[in-house]
Short mmCIF file of C-alpha atoms and ligand atoms in Angstrom, two decimals:
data_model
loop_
_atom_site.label_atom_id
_atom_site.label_comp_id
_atom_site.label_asym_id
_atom_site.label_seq_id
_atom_site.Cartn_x
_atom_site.Cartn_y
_atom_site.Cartn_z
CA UNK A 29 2.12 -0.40 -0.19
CA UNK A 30 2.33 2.34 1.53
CA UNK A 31 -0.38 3.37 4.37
CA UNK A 32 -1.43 6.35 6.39
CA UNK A 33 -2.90 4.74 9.56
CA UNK A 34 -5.27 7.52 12.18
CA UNK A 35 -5.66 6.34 15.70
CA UNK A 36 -5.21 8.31 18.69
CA UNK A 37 -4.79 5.18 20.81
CA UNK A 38 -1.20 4.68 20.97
CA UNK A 39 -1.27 0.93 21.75
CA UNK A 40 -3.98 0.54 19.14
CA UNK A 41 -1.64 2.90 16.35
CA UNK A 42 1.53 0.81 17.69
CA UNK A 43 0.04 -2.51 17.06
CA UNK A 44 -1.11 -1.36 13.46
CA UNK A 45 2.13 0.22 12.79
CA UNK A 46 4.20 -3.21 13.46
CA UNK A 47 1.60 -5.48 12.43
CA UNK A 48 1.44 -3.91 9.03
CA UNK A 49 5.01 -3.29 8.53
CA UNK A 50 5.69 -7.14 9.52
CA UNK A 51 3.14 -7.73 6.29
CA UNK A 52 5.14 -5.90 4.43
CA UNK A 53 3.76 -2.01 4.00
CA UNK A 54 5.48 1.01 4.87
CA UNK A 55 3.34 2.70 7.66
CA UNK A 56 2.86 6.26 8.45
CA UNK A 57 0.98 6.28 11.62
CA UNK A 58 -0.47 9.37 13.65
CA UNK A 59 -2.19 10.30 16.38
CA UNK A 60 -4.62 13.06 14.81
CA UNK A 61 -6.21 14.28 11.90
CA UNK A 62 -4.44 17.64 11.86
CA UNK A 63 -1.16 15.55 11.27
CA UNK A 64 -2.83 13.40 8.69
CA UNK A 65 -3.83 15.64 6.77
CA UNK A 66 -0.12 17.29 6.86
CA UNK A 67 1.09 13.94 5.93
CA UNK A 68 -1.18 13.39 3.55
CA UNK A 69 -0.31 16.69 1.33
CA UNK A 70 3.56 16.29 1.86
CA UNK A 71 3.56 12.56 0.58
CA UNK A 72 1.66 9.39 -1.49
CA UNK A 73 -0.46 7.10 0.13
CA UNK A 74 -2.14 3.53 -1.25
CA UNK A 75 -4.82 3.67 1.35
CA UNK A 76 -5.63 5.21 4.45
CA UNK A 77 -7.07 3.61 7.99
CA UNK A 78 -8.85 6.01 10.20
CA UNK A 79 -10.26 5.80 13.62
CA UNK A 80 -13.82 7.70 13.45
CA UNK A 81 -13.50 8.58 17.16
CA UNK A 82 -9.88 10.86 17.03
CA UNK A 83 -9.32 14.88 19.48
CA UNK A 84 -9.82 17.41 17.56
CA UNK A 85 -10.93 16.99 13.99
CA UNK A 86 -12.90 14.10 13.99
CA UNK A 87 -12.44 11.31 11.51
CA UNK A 88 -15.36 11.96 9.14
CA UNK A 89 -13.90 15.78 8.89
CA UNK A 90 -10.70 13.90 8.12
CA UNK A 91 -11.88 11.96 5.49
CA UNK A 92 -14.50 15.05 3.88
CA UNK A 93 -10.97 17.24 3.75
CA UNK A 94 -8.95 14.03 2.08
CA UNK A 95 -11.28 13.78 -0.55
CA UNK A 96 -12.42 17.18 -1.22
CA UNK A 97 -8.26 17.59 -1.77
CA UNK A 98 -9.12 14.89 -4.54
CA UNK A 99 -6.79 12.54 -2.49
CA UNK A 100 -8.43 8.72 -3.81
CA UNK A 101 -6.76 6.41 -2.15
CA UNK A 102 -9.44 3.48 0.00
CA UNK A 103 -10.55 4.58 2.88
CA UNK A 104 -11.19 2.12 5.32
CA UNK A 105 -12.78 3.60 8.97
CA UNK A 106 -12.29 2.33 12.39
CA UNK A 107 -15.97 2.27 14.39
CA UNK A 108 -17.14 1.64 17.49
CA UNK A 109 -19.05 -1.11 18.24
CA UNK A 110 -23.14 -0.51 17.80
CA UNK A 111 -22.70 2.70 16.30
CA UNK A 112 -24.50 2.09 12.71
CA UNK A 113 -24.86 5.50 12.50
CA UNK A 114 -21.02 6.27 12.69
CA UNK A 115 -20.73 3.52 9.76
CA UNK A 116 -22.93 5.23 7.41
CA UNK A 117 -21.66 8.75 7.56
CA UNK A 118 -18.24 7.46 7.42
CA UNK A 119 -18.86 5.85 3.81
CA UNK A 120 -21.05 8.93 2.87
CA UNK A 121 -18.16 11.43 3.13
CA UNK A 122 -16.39 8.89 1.40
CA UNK A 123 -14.67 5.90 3.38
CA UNK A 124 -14.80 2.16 1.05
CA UNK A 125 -14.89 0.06 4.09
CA UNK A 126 -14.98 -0.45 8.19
CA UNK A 127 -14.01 -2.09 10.87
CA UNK A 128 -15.68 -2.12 13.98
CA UNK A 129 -13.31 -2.35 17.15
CA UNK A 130 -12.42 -4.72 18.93
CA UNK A 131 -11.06 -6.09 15.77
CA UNK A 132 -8.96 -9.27 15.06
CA UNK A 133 -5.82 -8.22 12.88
CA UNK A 134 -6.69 -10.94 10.26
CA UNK A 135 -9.70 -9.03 10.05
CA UNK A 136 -8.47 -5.74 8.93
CA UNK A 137 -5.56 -7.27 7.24
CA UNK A 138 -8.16 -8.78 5.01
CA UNK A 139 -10.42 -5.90 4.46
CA UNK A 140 -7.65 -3.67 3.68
CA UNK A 141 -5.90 -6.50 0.89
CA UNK A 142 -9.33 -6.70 -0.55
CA UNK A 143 -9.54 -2.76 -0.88
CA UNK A 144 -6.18 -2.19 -2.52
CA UNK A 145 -6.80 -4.99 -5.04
CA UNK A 146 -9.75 -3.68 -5.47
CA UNK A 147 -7.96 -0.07 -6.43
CA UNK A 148 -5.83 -1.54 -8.62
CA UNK A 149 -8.15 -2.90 -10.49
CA UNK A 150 -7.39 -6.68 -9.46
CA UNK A 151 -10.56 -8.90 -8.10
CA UNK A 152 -8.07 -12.22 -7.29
CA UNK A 153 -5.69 -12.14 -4.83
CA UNK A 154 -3.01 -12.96 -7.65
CA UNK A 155 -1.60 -10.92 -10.51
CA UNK A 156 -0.18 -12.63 -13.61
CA UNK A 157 2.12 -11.42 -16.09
CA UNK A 158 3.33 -13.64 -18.76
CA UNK A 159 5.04 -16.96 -17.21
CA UNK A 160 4.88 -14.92 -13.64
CA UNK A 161 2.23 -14.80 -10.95
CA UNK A 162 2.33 -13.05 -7.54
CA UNK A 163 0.53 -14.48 -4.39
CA UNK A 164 -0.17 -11.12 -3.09
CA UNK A 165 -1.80 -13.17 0.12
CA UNK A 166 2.07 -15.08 0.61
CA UNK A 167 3.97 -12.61 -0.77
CA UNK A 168 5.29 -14.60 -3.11
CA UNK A 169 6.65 -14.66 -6.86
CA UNK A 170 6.30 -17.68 -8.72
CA UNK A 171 7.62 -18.81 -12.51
CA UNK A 172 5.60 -22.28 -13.42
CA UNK A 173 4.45 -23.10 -10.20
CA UNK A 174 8.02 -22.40 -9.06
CA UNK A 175 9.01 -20.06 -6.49
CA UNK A 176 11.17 -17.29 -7.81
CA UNK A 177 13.61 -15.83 -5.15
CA UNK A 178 13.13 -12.49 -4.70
CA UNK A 179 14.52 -10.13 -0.99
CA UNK A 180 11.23 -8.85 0.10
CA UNK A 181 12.66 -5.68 -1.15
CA UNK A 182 12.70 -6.96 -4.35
CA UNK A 183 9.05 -8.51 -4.18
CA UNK A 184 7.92 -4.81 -3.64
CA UNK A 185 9.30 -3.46 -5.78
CA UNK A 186 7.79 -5.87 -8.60
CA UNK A 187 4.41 -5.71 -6.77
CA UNK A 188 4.01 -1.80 -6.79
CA UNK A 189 5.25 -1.96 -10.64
CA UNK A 190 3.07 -4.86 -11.66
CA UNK A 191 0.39 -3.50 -9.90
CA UNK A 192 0.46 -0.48 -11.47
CA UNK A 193 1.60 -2.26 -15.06
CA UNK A 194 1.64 -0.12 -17.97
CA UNK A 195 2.07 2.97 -15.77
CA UNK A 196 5.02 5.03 -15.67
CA UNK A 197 6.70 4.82 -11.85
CA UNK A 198 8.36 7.42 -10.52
CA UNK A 199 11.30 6.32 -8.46
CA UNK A 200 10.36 8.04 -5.62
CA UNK A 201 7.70 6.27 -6.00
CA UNK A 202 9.11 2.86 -5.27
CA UNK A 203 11.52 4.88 -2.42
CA UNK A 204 8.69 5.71 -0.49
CA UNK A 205 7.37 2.01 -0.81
CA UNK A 206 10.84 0.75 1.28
CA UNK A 207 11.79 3.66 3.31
CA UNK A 208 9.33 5.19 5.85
CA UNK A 209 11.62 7.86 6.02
CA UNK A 210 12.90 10.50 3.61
CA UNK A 211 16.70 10.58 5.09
CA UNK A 212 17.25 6.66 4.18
CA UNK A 213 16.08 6.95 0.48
CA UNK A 214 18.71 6.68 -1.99
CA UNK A 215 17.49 6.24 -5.80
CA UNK A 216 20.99 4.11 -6.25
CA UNK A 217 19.43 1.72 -4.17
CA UNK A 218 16.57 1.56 -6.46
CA UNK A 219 18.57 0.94 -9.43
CA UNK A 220 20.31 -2.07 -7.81
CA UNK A 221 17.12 -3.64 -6.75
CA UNK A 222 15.46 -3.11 -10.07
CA UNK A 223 18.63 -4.14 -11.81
CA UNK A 224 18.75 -7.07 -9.89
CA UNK A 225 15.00 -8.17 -10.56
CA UNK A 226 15.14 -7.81 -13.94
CA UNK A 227 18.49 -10.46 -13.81
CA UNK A 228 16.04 -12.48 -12.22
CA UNK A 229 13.35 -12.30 -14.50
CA UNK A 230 15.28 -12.77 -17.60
CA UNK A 231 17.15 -15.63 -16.61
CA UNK A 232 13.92 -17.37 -14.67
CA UNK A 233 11.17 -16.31 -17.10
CA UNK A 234 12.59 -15.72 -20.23
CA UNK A 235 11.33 -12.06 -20.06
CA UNK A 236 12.34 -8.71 -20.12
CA UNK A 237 9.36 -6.39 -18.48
CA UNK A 238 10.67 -3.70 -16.65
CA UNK A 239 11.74 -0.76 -18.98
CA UNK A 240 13.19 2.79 -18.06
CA UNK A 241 11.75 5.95 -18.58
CA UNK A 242 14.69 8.52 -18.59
CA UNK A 243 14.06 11.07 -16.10
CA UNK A 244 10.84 9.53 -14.82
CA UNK A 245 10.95 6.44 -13.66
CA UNK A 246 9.96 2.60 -14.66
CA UNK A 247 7.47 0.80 -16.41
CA UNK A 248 5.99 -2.73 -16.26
CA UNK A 249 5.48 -3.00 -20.34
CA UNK A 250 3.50 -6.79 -19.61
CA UNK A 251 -0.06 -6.71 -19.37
CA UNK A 252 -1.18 -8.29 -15.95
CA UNK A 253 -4.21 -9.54 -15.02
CA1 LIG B 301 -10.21 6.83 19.12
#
């Protein structure tokens, strides 16, 4: 998935930045909320995670501006410890969750899985589709019981689509879910990693799922639940 991560605390935004890209997400991290909300406008996000206490604009004007551009991706807000007060008007302008610092990584990690399942409309931490399931907590594809073996390119490419099953993806889309940064995206590279996955589906599950949309992009045709 891809993230927008707010925190003016550069060890703090440095830690979030590796630890979530070594989980697998394509981070954009800043320092302020000017800069987020620049970020914001120019590209997607799955879900943001914003430190309440930023310079400048402060994290609840952050999050009032985000949503009152309609942008609807979780929210989940990074408090102080003791400050109940700073909780409350954080989910009032519109946050879905917090953390209150110091936090253990595990911690947020969870919180923030739980939120994008959540937004996708998934309560398990598995998707199924057909013969296939996804261990969204491993990472992992699996045919019977059977793990399938998929690059973790490839695995995010099939989570994004099967999370968003029945959906038209753009390709960009999927770009912006490998490359943090517009200069290495390449939509060739897209259609050898979906061409390859679907090899791998057909000849592991029997199934064909992923269809092209001329000009727009890819669909998961399976229902998954
Ligand atoms: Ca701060």
């Amino acid at each position: 998935m891809k993230l927008l991560v707010v925190e003016d605390e550069a060890l703090l935004r440095h830690h979030l930045f590796s630890r979530l890209g070594e989980s697998g997400h394509v981070v954009d991290a800043v320092p302020d909320a000017e800069e987020a909300l620049y970020r914001a406008q120019e590209y997607h996000h799955d879900l943001a995670v914003i430190d309440l206490g930023l310079p400048g604009m402060s994290g609840l004007e952050l999050i009032r501006q985000l949503r009152s551009q309609d942008k609807s991706f979780p929210i989940l807000i990074l408090t102080a410890r003791g400050n109940w007060q700073d909780k409350v008007e954080g989910l009032a302008a519109g946050a879905d969750d917090y953390v209150v610092k110091p936090f253990q990584f595990e911690e947020l990690e969870a919180r923030l899985n739980a939120l994008l399942r959540r937004s996708s409309g998934f309560t398990q931490s598995t998707i199924e589709a057909g013969p296939l399931l996804l261990d969204l907590n491993r990472k992992q594809a699996l045919v019977n019981a059977q793990a399938l073996p998929l690059t973790a390119y490839e695995y995010r490419i099939l989570e994004y689509l099967m999370r968003h099953h029945q959906q038209v993806v753009a390709k960009e889309r999927l770009m912006e879910q490998l490359y943090p940064n517009d200069e290495e995206r390449d939509p060739n590279v897209i259609e050898v990693l979906v061409g390859r996955l679907r090899r791998k589906l057909e000849a592991e599950c029997g199934f064909k799922p992923i269809e092209t949309v001329r000009g727009l992009g890819y669909l998961f045709t399976e229902r998954c639940r």
